[in-house]
PDB file of N, CA and C in Angstrom:
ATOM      1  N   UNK A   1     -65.237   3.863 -36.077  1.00 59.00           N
ATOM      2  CA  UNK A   1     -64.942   3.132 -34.847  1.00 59.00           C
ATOM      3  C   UNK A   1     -63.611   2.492 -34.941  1.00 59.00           C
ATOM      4  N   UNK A   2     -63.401   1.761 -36.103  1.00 51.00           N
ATOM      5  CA  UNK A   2     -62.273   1.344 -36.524  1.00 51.00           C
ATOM      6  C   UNK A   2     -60.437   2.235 -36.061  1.00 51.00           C
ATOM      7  N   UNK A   3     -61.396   3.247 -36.984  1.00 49.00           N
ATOM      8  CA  UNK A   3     -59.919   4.469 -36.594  1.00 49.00           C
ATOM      9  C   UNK A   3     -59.672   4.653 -35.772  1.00 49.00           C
ATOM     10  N   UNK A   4     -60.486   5.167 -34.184  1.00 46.00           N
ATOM     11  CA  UNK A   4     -60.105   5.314 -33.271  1.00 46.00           C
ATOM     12  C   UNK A   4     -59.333   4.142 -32.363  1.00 46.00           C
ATOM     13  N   UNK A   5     -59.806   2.892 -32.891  1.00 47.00           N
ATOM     14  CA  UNK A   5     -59.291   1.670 -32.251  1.00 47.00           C
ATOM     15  C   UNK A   5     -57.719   1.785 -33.021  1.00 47.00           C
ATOM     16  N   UNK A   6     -57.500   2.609 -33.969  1.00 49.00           N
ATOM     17  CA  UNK A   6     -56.015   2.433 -34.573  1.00 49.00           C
ATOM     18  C   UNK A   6     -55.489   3.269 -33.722  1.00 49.00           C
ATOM     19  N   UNK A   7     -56.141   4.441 -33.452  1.00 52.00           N
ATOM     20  CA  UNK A   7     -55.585   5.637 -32.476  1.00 52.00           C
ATOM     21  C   UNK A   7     -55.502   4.963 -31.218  1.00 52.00           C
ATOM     22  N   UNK A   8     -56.326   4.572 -30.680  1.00 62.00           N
ATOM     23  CA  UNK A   8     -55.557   3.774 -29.282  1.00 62.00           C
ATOM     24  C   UNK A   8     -54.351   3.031 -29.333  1.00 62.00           C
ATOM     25  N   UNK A   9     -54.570   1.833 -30.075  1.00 66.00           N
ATOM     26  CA  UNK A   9     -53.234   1.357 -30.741  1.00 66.00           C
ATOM     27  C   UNK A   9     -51.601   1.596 -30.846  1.00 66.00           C
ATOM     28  N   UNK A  10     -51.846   3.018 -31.197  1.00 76.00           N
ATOM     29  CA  UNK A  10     -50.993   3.856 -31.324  1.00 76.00           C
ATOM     30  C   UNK A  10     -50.477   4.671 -29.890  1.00 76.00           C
ATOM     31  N   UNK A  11     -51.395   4.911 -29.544  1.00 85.00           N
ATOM     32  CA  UNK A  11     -51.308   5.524 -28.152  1.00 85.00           C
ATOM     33  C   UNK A  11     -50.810   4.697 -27.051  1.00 85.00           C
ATOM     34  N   UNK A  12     -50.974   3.192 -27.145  1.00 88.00           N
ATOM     35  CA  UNK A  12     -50.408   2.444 -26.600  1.00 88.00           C
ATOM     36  C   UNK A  12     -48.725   1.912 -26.938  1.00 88.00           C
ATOM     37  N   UNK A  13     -48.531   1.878 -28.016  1.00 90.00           N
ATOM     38  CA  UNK A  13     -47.328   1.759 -28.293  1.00 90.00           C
ATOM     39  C   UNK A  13     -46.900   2.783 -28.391  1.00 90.00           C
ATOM     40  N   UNK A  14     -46.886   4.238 -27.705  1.00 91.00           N
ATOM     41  CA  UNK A  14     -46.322   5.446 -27.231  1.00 91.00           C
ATOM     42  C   UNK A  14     -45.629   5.554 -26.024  1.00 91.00           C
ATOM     43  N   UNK A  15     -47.282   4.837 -25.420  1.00 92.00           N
ATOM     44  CA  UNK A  15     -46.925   4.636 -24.036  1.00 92.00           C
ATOM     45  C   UNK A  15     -45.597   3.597 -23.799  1.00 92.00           C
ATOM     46  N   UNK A  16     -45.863   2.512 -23.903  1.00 93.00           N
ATOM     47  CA  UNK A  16     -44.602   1.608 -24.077  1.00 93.00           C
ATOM     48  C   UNK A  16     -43.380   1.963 -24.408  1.00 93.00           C
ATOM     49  N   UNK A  17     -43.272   3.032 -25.775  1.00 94.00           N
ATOM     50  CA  UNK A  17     -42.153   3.730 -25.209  1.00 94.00           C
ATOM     51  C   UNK A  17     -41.752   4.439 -24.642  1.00 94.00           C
ATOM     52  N   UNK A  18     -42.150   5.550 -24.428  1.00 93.00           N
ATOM     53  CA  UNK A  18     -42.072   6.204 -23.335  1.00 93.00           C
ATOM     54  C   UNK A  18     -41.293   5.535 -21.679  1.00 93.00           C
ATOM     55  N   UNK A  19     -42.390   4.350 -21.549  1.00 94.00           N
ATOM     56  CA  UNK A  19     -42.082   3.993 -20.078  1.00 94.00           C
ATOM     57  C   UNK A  19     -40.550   3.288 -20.619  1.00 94.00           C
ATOM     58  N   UNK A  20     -40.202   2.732 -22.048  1.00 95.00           N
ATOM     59  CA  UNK A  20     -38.956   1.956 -21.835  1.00 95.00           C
ATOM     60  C   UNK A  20     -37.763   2.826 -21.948  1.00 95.00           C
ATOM     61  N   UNK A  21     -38.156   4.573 -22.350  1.00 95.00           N
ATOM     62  CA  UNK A  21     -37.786   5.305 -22.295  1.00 95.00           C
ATOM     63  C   UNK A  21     -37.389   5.555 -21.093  1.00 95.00           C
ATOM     64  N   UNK A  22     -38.090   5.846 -19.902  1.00 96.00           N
ATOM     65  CA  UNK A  22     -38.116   6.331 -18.429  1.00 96.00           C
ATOM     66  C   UNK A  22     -36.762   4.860 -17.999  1.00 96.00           C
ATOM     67  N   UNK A  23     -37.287   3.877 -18.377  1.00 96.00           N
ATOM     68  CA  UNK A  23     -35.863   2.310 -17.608  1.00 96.00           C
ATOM     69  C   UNK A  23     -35.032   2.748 -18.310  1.00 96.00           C
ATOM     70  N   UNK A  24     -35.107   3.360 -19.482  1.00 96.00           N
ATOM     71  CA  UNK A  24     -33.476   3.180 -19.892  1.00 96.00           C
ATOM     72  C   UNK A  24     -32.295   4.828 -19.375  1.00 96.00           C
ATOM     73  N   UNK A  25     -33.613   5.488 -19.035  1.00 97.00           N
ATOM     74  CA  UNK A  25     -33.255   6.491 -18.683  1.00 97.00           C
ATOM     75  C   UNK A  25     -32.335   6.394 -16.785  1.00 97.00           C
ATOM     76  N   UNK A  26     -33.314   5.521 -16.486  1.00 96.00           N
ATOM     77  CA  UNK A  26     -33.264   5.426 -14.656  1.00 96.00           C
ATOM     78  C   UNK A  26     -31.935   4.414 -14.990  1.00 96.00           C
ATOM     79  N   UNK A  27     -31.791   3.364 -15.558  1.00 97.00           N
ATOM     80  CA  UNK A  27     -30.493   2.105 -15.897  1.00 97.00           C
ATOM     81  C   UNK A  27     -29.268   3.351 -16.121  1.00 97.00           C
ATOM     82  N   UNK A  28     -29.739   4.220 -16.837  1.00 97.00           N
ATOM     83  CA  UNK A  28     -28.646   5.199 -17.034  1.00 97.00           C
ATOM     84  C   UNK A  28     -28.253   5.982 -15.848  1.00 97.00           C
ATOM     85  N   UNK A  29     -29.245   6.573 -15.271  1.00 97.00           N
ATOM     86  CA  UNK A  29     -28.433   7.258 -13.794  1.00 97.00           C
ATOM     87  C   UNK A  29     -28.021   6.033 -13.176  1.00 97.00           C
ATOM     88  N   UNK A  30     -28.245   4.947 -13.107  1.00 97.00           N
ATOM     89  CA  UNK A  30     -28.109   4.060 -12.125  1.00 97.00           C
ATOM     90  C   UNK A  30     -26.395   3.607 -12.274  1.00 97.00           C
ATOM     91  N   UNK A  31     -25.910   3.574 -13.866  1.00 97.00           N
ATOM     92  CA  UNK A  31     -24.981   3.397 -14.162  1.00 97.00           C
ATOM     93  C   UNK A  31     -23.730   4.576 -13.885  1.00 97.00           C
ATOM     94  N   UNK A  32     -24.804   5.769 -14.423  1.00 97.00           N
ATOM     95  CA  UNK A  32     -23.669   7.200 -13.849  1.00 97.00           C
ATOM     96  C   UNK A  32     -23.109   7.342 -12.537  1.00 97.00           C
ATOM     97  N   UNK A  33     -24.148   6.814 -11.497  1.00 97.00           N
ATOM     98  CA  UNK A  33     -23.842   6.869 -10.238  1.00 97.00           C
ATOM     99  C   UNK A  33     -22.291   5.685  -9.821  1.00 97.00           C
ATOM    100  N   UNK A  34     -22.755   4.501 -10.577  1.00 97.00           N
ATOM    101  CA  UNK A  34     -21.921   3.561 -10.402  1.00 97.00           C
ATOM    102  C   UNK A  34     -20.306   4.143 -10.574  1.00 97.00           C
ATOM    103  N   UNK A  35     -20.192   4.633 -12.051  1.00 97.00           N
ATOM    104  CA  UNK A  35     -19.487   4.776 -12.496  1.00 97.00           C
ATOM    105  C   UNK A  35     -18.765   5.652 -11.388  1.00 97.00           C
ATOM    106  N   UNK A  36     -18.948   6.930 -10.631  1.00 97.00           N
ATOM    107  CA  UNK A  36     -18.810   7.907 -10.071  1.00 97.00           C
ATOM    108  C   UNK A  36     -18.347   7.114  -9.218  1.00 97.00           C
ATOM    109  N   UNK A  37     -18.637   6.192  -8.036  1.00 97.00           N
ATOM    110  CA  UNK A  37     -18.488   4.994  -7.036  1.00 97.00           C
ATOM    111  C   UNK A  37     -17.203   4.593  -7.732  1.00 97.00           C
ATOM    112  N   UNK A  38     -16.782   4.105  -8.603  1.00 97.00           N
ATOM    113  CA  UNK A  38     -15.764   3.885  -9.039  1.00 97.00           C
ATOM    114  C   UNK A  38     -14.710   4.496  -9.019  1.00 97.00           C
ATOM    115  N   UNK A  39     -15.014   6.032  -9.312  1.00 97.00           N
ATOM    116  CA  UNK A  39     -14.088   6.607  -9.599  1.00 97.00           C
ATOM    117  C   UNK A  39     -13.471   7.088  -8.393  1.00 97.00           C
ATOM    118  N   UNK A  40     -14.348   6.992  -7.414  1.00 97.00           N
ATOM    119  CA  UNK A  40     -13.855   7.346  -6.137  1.00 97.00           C
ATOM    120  C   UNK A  40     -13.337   6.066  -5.555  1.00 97.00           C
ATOM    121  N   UNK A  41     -13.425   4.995  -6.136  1.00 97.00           N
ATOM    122  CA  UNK A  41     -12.660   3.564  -5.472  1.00 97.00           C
ATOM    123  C   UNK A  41     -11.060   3.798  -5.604  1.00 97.00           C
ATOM    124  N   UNK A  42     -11.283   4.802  -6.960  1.00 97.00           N
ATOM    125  CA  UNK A  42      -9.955   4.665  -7.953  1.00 97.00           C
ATOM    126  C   UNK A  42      -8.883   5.145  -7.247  1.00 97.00           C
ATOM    127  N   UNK A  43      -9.318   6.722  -6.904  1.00 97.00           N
ATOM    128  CA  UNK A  43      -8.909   7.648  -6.368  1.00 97.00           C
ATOM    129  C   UNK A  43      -7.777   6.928  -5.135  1.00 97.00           C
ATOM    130  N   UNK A  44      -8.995   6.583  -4.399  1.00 97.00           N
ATOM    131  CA  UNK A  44      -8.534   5.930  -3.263  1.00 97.00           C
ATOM    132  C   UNK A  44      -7.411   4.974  -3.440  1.00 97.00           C
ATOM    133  N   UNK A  45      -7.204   3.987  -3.911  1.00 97.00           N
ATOM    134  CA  UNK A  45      -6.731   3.330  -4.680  1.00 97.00           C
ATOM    135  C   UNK A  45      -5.062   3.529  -5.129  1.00 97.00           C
ATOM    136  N   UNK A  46      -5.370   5.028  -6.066  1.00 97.00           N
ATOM    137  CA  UNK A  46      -3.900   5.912  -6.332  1.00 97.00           C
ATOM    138  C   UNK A  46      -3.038   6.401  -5.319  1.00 97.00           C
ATOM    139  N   UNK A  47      -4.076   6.741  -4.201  1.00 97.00           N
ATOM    140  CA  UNK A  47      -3.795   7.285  -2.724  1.00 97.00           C
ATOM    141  C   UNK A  47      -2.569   6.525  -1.742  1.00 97.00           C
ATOM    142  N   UNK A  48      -3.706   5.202  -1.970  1.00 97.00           N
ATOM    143  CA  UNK A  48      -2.716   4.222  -1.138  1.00 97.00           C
ATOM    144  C   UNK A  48      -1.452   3.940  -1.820  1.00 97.00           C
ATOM    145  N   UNK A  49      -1.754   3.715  -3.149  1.00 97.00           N
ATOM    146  CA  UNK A  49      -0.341   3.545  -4.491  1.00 97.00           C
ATOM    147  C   UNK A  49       0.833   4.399  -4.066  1.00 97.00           C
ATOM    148  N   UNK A  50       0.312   5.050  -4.416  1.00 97.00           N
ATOM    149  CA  UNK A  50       1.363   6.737  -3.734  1.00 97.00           C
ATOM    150  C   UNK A  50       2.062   6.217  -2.390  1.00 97.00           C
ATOM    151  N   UNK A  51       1.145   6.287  -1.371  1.00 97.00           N
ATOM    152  CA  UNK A  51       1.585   6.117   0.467  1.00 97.00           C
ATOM    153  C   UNK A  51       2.849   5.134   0.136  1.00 97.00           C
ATOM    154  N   UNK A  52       2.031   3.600  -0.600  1.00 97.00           N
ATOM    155  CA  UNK A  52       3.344   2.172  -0.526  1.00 97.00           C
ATOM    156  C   UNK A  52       4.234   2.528  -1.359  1.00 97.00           C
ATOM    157  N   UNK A  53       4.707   3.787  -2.215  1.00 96.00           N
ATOM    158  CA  UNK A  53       5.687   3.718  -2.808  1.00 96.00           C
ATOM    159  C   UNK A  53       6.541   4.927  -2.272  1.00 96.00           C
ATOM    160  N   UNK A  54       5.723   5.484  -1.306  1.00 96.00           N
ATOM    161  CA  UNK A  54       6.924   6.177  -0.496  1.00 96.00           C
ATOM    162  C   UNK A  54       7.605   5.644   0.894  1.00 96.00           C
ATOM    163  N   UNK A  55       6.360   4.606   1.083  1.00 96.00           N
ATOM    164  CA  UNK A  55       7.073   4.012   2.105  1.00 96.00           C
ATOM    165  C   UNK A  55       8.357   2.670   1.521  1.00 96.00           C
ATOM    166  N   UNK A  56       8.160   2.216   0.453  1.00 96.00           N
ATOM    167  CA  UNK A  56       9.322   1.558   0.007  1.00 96.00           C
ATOM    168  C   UNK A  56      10.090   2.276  -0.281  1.00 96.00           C
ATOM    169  N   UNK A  57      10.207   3.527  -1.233  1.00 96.00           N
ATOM    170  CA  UNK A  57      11.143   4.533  -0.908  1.00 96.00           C
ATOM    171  C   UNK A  57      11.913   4.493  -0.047  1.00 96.00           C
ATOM    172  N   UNK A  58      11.699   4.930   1.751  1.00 96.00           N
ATOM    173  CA  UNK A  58      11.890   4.813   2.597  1.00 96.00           C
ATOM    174  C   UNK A  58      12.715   3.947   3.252  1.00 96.00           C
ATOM    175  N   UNK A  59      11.961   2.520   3.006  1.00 95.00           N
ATOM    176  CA  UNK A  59      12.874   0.948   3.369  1.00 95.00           C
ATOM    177  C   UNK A  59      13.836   1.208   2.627  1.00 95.00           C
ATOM    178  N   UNK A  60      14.002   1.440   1.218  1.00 94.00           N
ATOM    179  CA  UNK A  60      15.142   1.167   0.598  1.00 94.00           C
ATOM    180  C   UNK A  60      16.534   2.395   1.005  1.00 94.00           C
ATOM    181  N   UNK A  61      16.461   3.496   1.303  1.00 95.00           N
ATOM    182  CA  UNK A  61      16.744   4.606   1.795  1.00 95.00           C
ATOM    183  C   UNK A  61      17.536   4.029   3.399  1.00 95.00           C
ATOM    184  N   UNK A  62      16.701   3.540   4.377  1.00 93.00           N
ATOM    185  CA  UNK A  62      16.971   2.453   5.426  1.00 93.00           C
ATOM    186  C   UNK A  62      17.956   1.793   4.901  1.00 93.00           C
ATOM    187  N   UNK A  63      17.725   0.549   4.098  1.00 93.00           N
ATOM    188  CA  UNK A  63      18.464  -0.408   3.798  1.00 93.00           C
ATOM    189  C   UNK A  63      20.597  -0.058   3.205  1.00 93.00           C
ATOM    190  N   UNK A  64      19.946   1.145   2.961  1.00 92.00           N
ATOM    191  CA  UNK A  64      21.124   1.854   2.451  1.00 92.00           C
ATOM    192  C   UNK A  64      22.033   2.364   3.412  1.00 92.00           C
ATOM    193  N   UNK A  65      21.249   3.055   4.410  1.00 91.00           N
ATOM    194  CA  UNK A  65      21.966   3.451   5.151  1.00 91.00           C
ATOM    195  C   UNK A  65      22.389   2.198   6.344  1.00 91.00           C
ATOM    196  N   UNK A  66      21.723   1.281   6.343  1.00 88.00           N
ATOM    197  CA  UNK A  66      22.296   0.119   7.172  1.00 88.00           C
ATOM    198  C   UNK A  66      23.289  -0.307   6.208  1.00 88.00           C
ATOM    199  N   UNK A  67      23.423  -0.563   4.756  1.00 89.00           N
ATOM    200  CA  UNK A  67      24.804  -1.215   4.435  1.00 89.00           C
ATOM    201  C   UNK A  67      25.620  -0.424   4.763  1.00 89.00           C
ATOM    202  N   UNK A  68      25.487   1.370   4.648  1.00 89.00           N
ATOM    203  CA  UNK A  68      26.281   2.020   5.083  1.00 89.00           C
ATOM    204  C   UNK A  68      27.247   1.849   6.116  1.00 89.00           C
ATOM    205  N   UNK A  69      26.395   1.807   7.098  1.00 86.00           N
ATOM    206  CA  UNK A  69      27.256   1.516   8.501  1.00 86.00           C
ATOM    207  C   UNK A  69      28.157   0.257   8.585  1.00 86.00           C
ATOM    208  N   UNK A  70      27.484  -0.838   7.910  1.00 84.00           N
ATOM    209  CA  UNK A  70      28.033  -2.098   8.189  1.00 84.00           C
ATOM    210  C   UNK A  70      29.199  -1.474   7.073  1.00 84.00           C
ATOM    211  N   UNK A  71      29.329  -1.454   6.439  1.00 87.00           N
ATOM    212  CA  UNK A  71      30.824  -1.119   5.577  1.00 87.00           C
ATOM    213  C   UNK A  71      31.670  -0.246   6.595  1.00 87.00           C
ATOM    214  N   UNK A  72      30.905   0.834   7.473  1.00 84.00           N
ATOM    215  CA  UNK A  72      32.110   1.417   8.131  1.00 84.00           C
ATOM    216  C   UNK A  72      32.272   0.873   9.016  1.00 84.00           C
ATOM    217  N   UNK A  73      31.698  -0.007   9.864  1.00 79.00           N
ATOM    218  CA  UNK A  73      32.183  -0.738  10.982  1.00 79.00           C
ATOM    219  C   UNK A  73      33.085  -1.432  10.203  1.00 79.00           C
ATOM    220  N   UNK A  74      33.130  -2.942   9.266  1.00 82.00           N
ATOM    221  CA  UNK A  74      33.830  -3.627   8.621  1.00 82.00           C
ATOM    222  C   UNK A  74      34.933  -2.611   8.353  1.00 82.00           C
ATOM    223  N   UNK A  75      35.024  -1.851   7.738  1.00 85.00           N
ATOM    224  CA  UNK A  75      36.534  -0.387   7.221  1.00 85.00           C
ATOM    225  C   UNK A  75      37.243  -0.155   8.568  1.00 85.00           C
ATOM    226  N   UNK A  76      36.479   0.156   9.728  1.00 84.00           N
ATOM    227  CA  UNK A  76      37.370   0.675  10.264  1.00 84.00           C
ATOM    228  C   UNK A  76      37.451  -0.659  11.739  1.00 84.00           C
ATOM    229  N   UNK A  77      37.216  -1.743  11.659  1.00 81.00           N
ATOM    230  CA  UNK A  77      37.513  -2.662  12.637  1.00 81.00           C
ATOM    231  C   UNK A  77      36.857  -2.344  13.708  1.00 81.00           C
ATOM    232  N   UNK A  78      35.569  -1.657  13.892  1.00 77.00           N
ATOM    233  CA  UNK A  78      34.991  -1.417  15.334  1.00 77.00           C
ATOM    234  C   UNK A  78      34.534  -2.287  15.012  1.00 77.00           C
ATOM    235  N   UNK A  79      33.766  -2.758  16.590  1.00 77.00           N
ATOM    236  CA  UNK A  79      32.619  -4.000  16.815  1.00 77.00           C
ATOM    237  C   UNK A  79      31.407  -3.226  16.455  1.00 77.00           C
ATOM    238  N   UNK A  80      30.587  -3.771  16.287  1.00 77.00           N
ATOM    239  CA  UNK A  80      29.154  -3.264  15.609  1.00 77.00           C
ATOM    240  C   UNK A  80      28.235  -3.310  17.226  1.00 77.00           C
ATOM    241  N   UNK A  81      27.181  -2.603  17.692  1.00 81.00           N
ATOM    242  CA  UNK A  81      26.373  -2.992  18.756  1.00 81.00           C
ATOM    243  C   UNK A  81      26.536  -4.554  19.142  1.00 81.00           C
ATOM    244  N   UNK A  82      25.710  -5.260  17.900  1.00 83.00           N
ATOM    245  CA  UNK A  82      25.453  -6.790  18.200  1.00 83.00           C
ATOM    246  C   UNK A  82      27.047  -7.091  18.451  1.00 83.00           C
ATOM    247  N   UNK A  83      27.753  -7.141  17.709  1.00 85.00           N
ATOM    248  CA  UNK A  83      29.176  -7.462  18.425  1.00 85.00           C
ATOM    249  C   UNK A  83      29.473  -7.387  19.809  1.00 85.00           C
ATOM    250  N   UNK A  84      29.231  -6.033  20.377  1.00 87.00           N
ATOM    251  CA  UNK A  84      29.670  -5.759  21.410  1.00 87.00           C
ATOM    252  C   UNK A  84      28.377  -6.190  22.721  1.00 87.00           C
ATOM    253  N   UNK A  85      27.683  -6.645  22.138  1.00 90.00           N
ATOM    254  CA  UNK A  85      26.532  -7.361  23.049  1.00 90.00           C
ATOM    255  C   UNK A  85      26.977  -8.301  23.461  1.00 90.00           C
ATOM    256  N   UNK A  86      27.559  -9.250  22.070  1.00 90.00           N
ATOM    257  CA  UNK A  86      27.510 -10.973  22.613  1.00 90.00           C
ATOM    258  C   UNK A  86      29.141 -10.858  22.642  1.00 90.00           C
ATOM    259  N   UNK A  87      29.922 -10.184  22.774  1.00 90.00           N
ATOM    260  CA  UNK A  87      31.441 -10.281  23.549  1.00 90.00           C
ATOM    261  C   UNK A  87      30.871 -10.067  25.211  1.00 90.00           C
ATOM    262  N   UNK A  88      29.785  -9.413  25.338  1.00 91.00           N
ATOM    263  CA  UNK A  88      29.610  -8.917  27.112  1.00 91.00           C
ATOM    264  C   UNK A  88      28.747  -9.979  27.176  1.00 91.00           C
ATOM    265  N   UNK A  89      28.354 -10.835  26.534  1.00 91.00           N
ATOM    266  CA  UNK A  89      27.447 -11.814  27.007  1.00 91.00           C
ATOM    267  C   UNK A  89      28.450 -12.989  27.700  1.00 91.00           C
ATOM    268  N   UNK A  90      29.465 -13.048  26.635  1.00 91.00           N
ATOM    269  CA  UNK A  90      30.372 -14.378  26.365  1.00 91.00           C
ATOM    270  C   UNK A  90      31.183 -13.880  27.654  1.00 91.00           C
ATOM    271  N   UNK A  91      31.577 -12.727  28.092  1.00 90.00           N
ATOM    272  CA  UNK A  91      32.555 -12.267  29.088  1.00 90.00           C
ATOM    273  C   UNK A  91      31.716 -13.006  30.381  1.00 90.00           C
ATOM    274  N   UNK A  92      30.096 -12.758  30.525  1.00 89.00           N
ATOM    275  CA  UNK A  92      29.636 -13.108  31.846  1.00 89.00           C
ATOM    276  C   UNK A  92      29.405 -14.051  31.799  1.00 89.00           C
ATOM    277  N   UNK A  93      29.573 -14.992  30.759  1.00 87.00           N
ATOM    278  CA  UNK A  93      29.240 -16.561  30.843  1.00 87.00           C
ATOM    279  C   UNK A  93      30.231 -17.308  31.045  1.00 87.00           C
ATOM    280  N   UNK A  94      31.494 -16.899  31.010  1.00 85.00           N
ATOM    281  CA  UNK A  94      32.842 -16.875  31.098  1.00 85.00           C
ATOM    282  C   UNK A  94      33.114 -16.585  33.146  1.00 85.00           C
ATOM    283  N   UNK A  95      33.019 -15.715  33.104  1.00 82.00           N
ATOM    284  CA  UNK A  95      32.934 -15.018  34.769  1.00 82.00           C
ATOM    285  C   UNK A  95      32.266 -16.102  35.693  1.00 82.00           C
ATOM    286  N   UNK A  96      30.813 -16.488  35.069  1.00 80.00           N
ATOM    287  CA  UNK A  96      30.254 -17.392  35.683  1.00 80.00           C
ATOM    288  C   UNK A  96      30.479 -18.535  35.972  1.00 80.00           C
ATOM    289  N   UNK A  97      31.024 -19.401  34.830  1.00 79.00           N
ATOM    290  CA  UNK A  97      31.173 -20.424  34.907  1.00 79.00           C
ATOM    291  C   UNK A  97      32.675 -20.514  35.695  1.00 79.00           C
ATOM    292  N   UNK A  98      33.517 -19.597  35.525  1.00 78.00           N
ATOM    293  CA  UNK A  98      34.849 -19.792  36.851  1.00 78.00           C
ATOM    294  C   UNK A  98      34.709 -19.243  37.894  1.00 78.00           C
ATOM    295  N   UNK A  99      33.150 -18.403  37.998  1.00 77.00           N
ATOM    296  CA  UNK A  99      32.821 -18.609  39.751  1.00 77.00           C
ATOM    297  C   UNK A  99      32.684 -19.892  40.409  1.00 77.00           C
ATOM    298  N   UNK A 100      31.986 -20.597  38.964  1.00 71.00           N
ATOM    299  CA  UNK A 100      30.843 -21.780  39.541  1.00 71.00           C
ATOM    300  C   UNK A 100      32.301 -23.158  39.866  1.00 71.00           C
ATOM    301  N   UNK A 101      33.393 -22.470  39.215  1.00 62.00           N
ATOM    302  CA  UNK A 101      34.566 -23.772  39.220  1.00 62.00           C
ATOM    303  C   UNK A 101      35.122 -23.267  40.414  1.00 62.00           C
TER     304      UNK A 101
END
């Protein structure tokens, strides 16, 4: 009677592992999946990395070609747009005010 009560015993601490077998097994997909979630955060992530460093690319490329111009306006003595805005501004505020006299 004895023995068989050892054989249950036994059979029970089988079971127990087993089932801590099955959690550590399920903790494990649970983690694989995670991990995978991640890796697709990552991805994403590099994606956008990429996009903002071609778009600063870009600005700086811009920025270049605006000093550009401003050096050739400055080189060759033209008025720049904005120059030639607020000389036609200053001309009609000028006009105006010796209508208004």
């Amino acid at each position: 009677g004895g023995g068989g009560g050892g054989g249950s015993g036994g059979d029970g601490a089988a079971a127990a592992a087993a089932s801590r077998a099955d959690a550590l097994r399920a903790e494990a997909d649970a983690l694989s999946a995670l991990c995978t979630s991640l890796q697709a955060v990552h991805a994403v992530l590099n994606s956008v990395r990429a996009d903002l460093d071609t778009v600063c690319a870009e600005l700086h490329a811009l920025a270049d070609v605006n000093d550009n111009w401003a050096h050739f306006f400055a080189a060759a003595h033209v008025p720049t747009p904005l120059d030639v805005a607020a000389h036609a501004a200053a001309t009609r505020t000028a006009a105006v005010s010796t209508a208004g006299a």
